[in-house]
Coordinates of C-alpha atoms in Angstrom, one line a residue:
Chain A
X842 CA 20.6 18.7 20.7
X843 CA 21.1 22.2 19.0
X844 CA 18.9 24.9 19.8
X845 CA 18.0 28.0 18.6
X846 CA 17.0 30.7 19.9
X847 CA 15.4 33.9 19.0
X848 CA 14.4 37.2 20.8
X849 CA 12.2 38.9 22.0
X850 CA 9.2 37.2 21.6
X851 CA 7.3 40.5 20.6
X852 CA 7.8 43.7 19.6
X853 CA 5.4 46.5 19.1
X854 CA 6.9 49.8 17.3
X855 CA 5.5 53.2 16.4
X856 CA 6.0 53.2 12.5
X857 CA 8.9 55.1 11.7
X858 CA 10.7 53.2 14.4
X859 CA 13.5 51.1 13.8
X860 CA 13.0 47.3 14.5
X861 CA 15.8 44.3 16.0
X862 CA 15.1 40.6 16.3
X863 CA 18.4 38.4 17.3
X864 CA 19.0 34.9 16.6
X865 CA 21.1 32.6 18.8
X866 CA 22.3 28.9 18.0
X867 CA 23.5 26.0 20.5
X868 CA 26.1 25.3 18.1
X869 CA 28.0 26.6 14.9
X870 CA 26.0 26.6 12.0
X871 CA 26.9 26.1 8.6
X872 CA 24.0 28.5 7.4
X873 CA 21.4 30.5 8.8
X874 CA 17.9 31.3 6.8
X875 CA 15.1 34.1 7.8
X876 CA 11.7 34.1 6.8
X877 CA 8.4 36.3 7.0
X878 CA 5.4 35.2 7.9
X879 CA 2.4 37.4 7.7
X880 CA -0.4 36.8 10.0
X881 CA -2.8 33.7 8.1
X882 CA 0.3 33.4 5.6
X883 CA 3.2 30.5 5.3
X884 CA 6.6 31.4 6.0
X885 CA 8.3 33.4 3.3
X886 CA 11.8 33.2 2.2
X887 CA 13.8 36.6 2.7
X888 CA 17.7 35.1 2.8
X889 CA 20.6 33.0 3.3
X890 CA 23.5 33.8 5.0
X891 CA 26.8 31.6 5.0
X892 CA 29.7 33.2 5.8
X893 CA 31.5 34.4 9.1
X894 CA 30.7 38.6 9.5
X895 CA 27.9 38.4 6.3
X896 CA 26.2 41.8 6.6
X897 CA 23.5 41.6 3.3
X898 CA 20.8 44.2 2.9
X899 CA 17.2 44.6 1.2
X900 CA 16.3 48.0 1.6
X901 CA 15.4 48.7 4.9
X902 CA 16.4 45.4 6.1
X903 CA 19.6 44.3 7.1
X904 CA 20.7 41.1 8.3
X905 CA 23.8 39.9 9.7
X906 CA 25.5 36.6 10.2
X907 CA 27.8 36.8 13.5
X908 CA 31.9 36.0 13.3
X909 CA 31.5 32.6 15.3
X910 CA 28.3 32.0 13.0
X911 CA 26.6 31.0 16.2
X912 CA 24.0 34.2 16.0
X913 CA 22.1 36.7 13.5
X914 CA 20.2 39.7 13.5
X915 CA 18.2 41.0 11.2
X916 CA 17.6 44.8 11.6
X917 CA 14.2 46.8 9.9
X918 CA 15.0 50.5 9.8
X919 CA 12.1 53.0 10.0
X920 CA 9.4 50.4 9.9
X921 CA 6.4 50.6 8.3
X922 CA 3.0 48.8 8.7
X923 CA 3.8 46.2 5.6
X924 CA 6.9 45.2 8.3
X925 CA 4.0 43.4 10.1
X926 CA 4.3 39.6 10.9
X927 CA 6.8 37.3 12.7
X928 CA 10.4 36.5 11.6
X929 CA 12.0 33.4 12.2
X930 CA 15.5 32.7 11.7
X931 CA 15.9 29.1 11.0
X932 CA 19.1 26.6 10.3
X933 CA 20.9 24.5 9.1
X934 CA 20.4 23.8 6.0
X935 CA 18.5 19.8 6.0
X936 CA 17.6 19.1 9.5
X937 CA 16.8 22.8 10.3
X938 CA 15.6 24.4 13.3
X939 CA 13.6 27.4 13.2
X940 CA 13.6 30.0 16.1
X941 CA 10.4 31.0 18.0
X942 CA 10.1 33.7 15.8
X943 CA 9.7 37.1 17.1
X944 CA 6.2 39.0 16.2
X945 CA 6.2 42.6 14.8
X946 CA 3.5 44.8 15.4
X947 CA 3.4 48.6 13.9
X948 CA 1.0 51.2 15.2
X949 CA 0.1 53.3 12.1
Chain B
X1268 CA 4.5 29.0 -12.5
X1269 CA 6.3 27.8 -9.1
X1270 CA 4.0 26.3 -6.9
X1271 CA 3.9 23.9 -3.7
X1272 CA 0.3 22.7 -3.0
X1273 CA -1.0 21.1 -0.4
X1274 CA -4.4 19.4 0.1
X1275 CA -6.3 19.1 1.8
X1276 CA -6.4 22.7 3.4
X1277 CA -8.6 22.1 6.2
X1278 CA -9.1 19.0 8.0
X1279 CA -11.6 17.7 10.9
X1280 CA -10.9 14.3 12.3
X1281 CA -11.6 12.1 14.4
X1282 CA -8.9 10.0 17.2
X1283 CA -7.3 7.1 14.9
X1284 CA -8.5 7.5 11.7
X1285 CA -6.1 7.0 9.3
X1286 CA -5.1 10.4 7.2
X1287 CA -2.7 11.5 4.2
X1288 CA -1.6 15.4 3.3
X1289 CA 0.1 15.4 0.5
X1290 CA 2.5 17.6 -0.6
X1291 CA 3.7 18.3 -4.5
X1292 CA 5.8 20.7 -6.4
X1293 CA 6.5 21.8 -9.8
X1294 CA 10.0 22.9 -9.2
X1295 CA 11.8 19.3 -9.4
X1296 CA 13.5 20.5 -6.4
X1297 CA 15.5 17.6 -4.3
X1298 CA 15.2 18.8 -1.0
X1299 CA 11.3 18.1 0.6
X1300 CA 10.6 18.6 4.2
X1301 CA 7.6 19.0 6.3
X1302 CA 6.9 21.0 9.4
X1303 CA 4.3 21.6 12.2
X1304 CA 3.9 24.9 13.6
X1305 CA 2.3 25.9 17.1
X1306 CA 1.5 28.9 18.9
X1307 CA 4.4 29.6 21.0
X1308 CA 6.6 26.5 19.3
X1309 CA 7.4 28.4 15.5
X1310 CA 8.0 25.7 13.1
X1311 CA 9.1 22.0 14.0
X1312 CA 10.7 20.1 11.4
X1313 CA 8.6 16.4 11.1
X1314 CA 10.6 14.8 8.3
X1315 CA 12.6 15.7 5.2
X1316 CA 14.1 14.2 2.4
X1317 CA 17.0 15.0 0.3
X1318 CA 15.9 13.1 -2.7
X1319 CA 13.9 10.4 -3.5
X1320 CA 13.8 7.6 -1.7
X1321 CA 16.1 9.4 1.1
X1322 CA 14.1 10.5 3.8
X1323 CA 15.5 11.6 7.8
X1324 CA 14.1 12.7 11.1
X1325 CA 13.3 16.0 11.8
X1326 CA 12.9 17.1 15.9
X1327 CA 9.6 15.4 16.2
X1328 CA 8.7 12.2 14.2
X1329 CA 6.6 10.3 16.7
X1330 CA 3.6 9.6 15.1
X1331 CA 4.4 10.7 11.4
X1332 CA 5.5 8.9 8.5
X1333 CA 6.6 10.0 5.3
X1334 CA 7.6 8.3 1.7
X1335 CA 9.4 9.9 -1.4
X1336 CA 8.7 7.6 -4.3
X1337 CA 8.8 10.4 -6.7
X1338 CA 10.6 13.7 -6.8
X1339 CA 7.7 15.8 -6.8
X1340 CA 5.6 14.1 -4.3
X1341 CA 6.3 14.1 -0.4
X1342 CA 3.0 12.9 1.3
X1343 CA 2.7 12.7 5.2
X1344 CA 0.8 9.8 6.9
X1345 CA -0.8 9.9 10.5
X1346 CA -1.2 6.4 10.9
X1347 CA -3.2 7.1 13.9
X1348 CA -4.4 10.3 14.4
X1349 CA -4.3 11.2 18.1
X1350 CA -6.2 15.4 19.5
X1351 CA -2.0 16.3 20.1
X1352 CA -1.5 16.3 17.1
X1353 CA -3.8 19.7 16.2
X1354 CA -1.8 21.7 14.5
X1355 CA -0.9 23.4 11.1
X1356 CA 1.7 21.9 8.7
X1357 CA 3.5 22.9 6.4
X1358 CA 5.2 21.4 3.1
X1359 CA 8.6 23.0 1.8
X1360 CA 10.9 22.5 -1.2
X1361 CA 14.4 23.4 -1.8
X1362 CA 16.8 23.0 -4.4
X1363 CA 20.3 21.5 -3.1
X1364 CA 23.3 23.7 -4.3
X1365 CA 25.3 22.4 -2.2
X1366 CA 22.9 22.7 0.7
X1367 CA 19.2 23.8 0.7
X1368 CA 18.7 26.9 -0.8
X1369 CA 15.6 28.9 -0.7
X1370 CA 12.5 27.2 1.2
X1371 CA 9.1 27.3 -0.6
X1372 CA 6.5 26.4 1.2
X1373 CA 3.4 25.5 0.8
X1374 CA 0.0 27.1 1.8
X1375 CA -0.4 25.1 5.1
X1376 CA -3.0 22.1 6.2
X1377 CA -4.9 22.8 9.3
X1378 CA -5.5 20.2 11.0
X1379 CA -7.8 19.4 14.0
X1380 CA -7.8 15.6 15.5
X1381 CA -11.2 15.3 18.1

């Protein structure tokens, strides 16, 4: 069945360091979602990609949707100790798979 | 205001006693789903539904069911509790515009089966 994949598992940064968790799926997907999840929290929406090449950006984040839309990335610049908490990258859209999620740590 | 609750919060149990979570939201959202997340694991999708009365698998079913008689309600059943199924769950909502759009989710049920 379709997997996806997500790396690394961890990441800790000095703040002010600039942050990369990548997303990789078994097979083409028709969307791909990424969420937030703060330590004790629920998952958190942050966006949706759809098409082929999507770069889309919220502030110091910047996600991307790859040309075979097989993987993402989703890219923190200069992160800061609010950046805290695991991403996931999830899809598709009804019977969705989420990633492992990749944890972010900042040292103040 | 938006909202996707979930009771109960916490729950202790005990091996084969029957249990409900429910799930509801305000939003009138057609797309329901529930997940259960584990250290290590992220988030595994249980069941979802795409509107009422229209419910599918998610990656791990066994031992789960699930009923959408109204669009704002998605309870989940554990018919028989059993200690593997410790975990936190999670309710979420979606609108359908073509395909799920944003994911609300709810606050999370912990759940520990003795």
């Amino acid at each position: 069945g379709q997997q996806v994949m997500q790396i690394p598992q961890y990441q800790h940064v000095q703040e002010g360091e600039d942050f990369t968790t990548y997303c990789n799926s078994s097979t083409t997907l028709s969307n791909i979602q990424w969420y937030k999840q703060r330590p004790g929290g629920h998952p958190v929406f942050l966006i949706q990609l759809v098409k082929s090449g999507e770069v889309k950006k919220q502030k110091r984040l910047t996600f991307q949707f790859g040309e075979a839309k097989k993987n993402s990335s989703l890219h923190i610049t200069a992160t800061q100790t609010t950046d805290v908490g695991t991403y996931f990258c999830a899809g598709p859209a009804g019977a969705m798979r989420f990633g492992a999620g990749t944890r972010l740590t900042v040292k103040p | 205001e938006a909202q996707v609750t979930q009771n109960p919060r916490y729950l202790i149990t005990v091996t084969g006693k029957k249990l409900t979570v429910t799930c509801s939201q305000n939003m009138n959202h057609e797309y329901m789903s529930w997940y259960r997340q584990d250290p290590g694991l992220g988030l595994r999708q249980i069941y979802y539904s795409m509107n009422v009365e229209v419910t599918d698998k998610g990656d791990v079913p066994e031992g789960y069911k699930v009923s959408r008689k109204e669009k704002r309600n998605f309870p989940l059943i554990l018919e028989s509790p059993s200690p593997n199924q410790t975990s936190l769950y999670f309710c979420a909502t979606a609108m359908m515009i073509p395909f799920t759009d944003t994911q609300y989710f709810g606050p999370g049920t912990r759940l520990t089966v003795l």
